[in-house]
Coordinates of C-alpha atoms in Angstrom, one line a residue:
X1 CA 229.0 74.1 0.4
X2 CA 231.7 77.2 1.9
X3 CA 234.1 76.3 4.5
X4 CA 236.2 78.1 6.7
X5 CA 239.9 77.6 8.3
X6 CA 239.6 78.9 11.5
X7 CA 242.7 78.8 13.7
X8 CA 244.5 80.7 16.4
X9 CA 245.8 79.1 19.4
X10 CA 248.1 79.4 23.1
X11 CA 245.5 81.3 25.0
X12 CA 242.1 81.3 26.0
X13 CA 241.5 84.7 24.1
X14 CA 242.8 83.2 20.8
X15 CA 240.2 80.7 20.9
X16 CA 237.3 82.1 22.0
X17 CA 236.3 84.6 19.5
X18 CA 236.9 81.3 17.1
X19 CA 234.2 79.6 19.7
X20 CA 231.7 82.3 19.0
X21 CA 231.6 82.0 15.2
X22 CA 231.6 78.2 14.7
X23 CA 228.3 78.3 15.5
X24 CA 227.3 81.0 13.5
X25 CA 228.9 79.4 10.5
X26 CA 227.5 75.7 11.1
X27 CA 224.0 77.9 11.1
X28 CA 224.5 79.2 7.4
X29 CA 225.4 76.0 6.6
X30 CA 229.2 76.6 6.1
X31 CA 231.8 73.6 7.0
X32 CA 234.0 74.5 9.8
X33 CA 237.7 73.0 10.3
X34 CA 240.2 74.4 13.1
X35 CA 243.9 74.1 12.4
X36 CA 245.8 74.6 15.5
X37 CA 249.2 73.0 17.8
X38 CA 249.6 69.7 18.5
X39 CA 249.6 70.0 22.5
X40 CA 248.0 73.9 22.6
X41 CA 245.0 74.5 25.0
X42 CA 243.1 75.4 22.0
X43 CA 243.2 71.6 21.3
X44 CA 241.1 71.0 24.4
X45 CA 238.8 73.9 23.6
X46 CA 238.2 73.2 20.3
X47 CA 237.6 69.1 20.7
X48 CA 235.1 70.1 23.6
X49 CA 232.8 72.6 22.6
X50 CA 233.3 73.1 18.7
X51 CA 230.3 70.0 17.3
X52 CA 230.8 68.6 14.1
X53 CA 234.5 70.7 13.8
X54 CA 237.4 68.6 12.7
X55 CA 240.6 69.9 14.1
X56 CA 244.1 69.1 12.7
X57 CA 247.5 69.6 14.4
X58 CA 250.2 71.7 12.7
X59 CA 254.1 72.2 13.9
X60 CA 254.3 75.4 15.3
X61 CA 257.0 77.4 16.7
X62 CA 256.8 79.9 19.7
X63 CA 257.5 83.9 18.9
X64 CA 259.3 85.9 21.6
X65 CA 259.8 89.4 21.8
X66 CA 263.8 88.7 23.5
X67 CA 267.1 87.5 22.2
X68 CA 267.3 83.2 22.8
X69 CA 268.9 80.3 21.3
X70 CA 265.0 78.8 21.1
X71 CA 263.9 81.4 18.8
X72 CA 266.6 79.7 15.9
X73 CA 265.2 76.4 16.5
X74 CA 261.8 78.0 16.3
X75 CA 262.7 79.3 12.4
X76 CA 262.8 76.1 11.4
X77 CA 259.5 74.9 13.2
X78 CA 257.3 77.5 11.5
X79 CA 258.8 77.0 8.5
X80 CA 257.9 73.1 8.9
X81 CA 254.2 74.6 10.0
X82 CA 254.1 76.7 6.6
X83 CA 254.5 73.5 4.8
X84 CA 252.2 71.4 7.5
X85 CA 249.5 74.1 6.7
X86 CA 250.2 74.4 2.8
X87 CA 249.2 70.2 2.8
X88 CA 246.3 70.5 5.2
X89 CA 244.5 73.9 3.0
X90 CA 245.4 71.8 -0.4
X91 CA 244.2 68.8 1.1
X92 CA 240.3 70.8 2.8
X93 CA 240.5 73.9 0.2
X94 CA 238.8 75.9 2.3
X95 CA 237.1 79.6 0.7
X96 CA 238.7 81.5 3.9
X97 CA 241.1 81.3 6.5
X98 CA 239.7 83.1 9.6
X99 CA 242.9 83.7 12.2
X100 CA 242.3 85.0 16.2
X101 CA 245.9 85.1 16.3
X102 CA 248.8 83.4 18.6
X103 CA 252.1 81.6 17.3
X104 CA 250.4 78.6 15.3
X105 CA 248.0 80.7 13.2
X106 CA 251.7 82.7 11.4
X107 CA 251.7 79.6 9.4
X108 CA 248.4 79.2 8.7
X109 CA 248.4 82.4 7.3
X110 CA 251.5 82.4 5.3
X111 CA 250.7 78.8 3.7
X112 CA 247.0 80.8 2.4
X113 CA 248.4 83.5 1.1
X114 CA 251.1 81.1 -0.9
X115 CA 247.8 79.3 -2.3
X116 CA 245.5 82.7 -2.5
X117 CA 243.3 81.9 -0.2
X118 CA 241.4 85.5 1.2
X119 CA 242.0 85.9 5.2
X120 CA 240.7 87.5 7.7
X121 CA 242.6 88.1 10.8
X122 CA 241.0 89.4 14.4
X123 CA 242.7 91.3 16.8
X124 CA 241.1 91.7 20.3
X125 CA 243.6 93.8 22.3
X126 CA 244.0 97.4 21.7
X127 CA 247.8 97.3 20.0
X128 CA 248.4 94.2 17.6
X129 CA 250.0 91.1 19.2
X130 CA 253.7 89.5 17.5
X131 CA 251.5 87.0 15.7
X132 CA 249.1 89.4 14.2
X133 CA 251.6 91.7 13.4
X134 CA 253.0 89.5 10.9
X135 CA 249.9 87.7 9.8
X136 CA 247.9 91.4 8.7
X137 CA 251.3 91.3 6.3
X138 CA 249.8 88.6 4.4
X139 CA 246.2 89.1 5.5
X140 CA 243.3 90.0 3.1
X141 CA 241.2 91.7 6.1
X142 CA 241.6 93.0 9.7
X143 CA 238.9 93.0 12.2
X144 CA 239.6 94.6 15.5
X145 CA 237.4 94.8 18.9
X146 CA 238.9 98.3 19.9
X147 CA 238.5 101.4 17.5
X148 CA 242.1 102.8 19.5
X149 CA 243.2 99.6 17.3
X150 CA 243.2 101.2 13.4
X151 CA 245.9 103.3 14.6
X152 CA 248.3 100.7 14.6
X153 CA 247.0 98.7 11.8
X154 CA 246.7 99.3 7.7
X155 CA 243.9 101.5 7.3
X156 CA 243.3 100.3 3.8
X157 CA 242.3 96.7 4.8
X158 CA 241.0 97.2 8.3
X159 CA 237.6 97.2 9.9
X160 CA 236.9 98.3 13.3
X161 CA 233.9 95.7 14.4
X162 CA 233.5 95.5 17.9
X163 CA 233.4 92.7 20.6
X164 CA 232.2 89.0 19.3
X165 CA 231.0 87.2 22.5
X166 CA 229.8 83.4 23.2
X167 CA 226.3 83.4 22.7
X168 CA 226.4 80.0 25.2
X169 CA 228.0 81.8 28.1
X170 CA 224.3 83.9 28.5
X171 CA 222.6 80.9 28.4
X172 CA 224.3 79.3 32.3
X173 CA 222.3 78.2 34.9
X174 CA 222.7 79.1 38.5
X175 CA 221.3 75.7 39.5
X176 CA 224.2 73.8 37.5
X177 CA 226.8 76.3 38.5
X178 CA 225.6 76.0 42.1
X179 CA 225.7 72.0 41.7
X180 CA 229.3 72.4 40.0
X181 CA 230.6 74.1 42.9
X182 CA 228.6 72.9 45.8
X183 CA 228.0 76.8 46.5
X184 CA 224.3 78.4 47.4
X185 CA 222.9 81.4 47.2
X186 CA 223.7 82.6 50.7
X187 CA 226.9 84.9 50.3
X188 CA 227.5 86.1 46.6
X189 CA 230.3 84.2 44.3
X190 CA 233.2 86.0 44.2
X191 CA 235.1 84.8 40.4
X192 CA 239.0 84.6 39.8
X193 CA 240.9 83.9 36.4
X194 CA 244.4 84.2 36.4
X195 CA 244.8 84.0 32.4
X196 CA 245.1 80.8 30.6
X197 CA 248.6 80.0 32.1
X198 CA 248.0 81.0 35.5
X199 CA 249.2 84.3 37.7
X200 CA 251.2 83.5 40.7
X201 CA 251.1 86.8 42.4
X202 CA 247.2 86.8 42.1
X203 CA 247.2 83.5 43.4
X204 CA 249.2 84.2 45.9
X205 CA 247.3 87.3 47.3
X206 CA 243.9 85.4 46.9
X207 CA 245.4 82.6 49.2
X208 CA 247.0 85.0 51.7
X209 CA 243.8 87.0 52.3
X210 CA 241.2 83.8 51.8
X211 CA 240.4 83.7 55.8
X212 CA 239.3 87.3 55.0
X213 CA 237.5 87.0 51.7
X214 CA 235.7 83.7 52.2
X215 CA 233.8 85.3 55.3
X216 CA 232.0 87.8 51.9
X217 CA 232.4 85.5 49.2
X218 CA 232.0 81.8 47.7
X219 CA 235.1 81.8 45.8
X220 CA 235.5 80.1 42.5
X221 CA 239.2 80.4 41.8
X222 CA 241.0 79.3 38.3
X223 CA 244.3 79.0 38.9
X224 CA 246.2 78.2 35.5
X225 CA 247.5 74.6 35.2
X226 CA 250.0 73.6 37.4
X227 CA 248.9 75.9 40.5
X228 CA 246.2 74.2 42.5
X229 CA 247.2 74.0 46.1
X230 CA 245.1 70.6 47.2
X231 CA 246.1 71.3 50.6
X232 CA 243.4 74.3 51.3
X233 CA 240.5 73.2 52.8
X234 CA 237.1 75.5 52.7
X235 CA 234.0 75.1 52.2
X236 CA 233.4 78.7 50.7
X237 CA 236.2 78.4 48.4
X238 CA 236.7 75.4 44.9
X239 CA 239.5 76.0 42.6
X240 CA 240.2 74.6 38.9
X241 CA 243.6 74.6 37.0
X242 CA 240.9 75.3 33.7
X243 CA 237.4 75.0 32.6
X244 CA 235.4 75.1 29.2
X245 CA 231.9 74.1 29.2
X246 CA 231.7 75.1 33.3
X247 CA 232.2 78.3 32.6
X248 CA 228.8 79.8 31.3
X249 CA 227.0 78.1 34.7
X250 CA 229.9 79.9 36.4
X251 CA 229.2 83.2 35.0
X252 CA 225.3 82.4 36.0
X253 CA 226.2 82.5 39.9
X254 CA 229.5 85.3 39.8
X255 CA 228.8 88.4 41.5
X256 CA 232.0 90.4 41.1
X257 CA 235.7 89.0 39.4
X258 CA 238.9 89.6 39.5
X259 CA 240.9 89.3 36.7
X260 CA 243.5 89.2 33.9
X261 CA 242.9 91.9 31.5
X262 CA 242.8 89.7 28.3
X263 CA 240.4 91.7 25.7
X264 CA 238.1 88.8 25.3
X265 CA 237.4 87.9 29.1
X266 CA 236.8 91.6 29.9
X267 CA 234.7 91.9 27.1
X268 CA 232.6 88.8 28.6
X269 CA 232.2 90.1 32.1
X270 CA 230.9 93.9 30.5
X271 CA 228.2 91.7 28.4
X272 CA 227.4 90.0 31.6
X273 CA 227.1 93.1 33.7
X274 CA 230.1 91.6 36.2
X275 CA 231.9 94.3 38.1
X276 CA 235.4 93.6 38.1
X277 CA 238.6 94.7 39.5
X278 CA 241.5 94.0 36.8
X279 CA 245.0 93.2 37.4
X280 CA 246.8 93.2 33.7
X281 CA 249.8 91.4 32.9
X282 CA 252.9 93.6 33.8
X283 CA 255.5 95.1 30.8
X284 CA 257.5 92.3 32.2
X285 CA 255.9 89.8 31.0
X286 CA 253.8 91.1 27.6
X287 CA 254.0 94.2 25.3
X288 CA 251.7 96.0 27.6
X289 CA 248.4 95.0 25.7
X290 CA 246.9 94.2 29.0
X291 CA 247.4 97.4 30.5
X292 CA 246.0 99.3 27.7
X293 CA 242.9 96.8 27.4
X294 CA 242.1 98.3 31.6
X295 CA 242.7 101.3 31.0
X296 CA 240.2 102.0 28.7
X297 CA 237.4 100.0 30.8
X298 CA 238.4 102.0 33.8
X299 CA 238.3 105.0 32.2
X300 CA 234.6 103.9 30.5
X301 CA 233.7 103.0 34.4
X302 CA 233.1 99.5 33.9
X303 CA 236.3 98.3 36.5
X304 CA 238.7 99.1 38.8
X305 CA 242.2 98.4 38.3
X306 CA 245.4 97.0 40.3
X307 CA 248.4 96.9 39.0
X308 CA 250.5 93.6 39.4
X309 CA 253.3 95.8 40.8
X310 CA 251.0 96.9 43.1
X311 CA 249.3 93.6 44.5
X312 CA 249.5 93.0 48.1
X313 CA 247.2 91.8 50.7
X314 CA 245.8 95.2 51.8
X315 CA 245.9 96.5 48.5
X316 CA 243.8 93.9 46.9
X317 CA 241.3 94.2 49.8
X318 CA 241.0 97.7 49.4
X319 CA 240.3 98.1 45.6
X320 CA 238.1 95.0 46.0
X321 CA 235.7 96.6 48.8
X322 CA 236.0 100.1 47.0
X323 CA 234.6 97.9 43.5
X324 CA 231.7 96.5 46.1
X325 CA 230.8 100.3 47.2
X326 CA 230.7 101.2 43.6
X327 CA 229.1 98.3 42.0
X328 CA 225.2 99.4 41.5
X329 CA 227.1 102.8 39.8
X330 CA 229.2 100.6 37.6
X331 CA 226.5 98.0 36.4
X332 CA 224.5 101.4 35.7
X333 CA 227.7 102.0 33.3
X334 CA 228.1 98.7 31.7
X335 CA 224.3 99.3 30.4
X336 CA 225.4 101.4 27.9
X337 CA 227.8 98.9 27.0
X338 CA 226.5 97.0 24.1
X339 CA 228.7 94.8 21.2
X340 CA 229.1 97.1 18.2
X341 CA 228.6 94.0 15.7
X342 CA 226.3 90.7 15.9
X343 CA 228.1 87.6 14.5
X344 CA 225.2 88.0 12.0
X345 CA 226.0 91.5 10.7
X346 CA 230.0 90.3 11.0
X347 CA 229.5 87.2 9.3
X348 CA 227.2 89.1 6.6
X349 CA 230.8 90.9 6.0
X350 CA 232.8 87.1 6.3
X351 CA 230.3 86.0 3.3
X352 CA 231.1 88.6 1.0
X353 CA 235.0 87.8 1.0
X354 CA 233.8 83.9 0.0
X355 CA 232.0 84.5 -2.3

């Protein structure tokens, strides 16, 4: 019997690719394992919805892209989650390591290559994240969702594959999602996900106009943990700091979103045929990944896009109604949107590097 090593971890996005192929691999009979952080959401994620998946904790460091004392400590906790890994691969000898990316899967990746294990690494955004950037140094393959992508990545070991959705989140029910939410079908749901760790200025501009937007919409807002605000009180409008299994009923009953523009989610809403308006993560905060992730769905038709600089009240209105005017040409566009690979024909191509 095969087994994989799947890991990646510190955002939704580097877990949920992972998510999609479990399942495929439990299918073909292949033992699944998921090495991730000791306190990451991918923890959660994994320990919920991955059956019959064994997941074991790692030290893991965090890598920044600016000059701080934390990154020296941080050395030495990646070098600790080299060796962490190193027991845990000697200990399952797993045929593959399979990496989505973030800080804890560096080490992961390292410790294989130290014991020749073949990897595959996945990048979803359009340029390569820090973590991936090092890990396609020691990788065996790259996969990428973007074909912009195998510019900025080693020609001679990288694929260009397409997106890798959740098969479960086409399979929600509106009846469940309406029960979830205590919503009906009366006024259509408007969706909001501020990325895995929240957005304060989206939260803030959803709050500041709610008066406004709950009089159109049912809204279902995920806020990131730590920013519920338990003192609002409407009955057109539920929030949730996170959800996992909710999700796909969610999805069932969404009308529009707004959105982070993490590859993965935006992915998700095209599949689903979800008009959204994006609002990507500022160079202040990332490498710019984001932005580059909506600009190429804008410029395919399938969203509109704010950004962060340019959140306000009236601005966020605007661009919102402007999506609603558009929205039968903009489904229109998203049905030519199809995922370039199956998980079948993908994992027909993961099969021939365990063999």
């Amino acid at each position: 019997m095969k087994k994989i090593a799947f890991t990646g971890g510190g955002t939704i996005g580097h877990v949920a690719v992972n998510l999609a192929l479990i399942p495929e691999a439990q299918k073909r009979n292949i033992e699944t394992i998921y090495i991730g952080s000791k306190n990451g959401i991918e923890k959660e994620m994994i320990t919920d919805s991955a059956k019959d998946t064994k997941y074991i904790s790692i030290s893991s460091g965090k890598l920044r892209r600016y000059l701080s004392f934390e990154n020296l400590k941080d050395i030495f906790k990646v070098m600790k989650g080299v060796f962490d890994a190193r027991k845990v691969l000697k200990k399952e000898k797993p045929d593959l390591v399979f990496s989505k990316g973030g800080f804890v899967s560096v080490p992961v990746i390292i410790a294989a290559k130290s014991l020749k294990i073949p990897t595959i690494v996945h990048e979803s955004d359009v340029t390569p994240g820090l973590a991936n950037k090092i890990a396609m140094k020691f990788a065996t393959r790259m996969y990428t969702t973007f074909e912009e992508t195998l510019k900025y990545v080693p020609n001679e070991k990288s694929d260009y594959i397409g997106a890798i959705i959740r098969e479960d989140l086409r399979g929600g029910s509106k009846e469940e999602g309406y029960r979830l939410t205590g919503f009906n079908s009366k006024l259509p749901v408007l969706l909001i996900m501020g990325g895995s760790l929240g957005s304060k200025v989206l939260n803030e501009s959803i709050r500041a106009n709610l008066n406004y937007l709950t009089k159109k919409y049912q809204i279902i807002h995920l806020t990131g943990k730590g920013h519920l605000d338990n003192t609002i009180k409407n009955e057109n409008y539920v929030q949730y700091e996170f959800v996992s299994n909710e999700l796909m009923h969610f999805y069932a009953i969404t009308s529009t979103v707004i959105s982070r523009a993490g590859a993965n989610a935006i992915y998700e809403f095209a599949t689903l045929k979800l008009p959204m308006l994006l609002i990507p993560l500022g160079l202040d905060q990332s490498r710019g990944d984001q932005i580059d992730n909506a600009k190429i769905f804008e410029k395919n038709g399938y969203a509109k896009v704010l950004q962060e600089k340019e959140v306000n009240q009236s601005n966020l209105v605007r661009q919102l109604d402007q999506l609603e005017n558009e929205r039968t040409d903009i489904i229109d566009k998203m049905s030519n949107f199809k995922e370039s690979y199956t998980k079948e024909t993908l994992f027909n191509k993961i099969e021939e590097d365990i063999k």
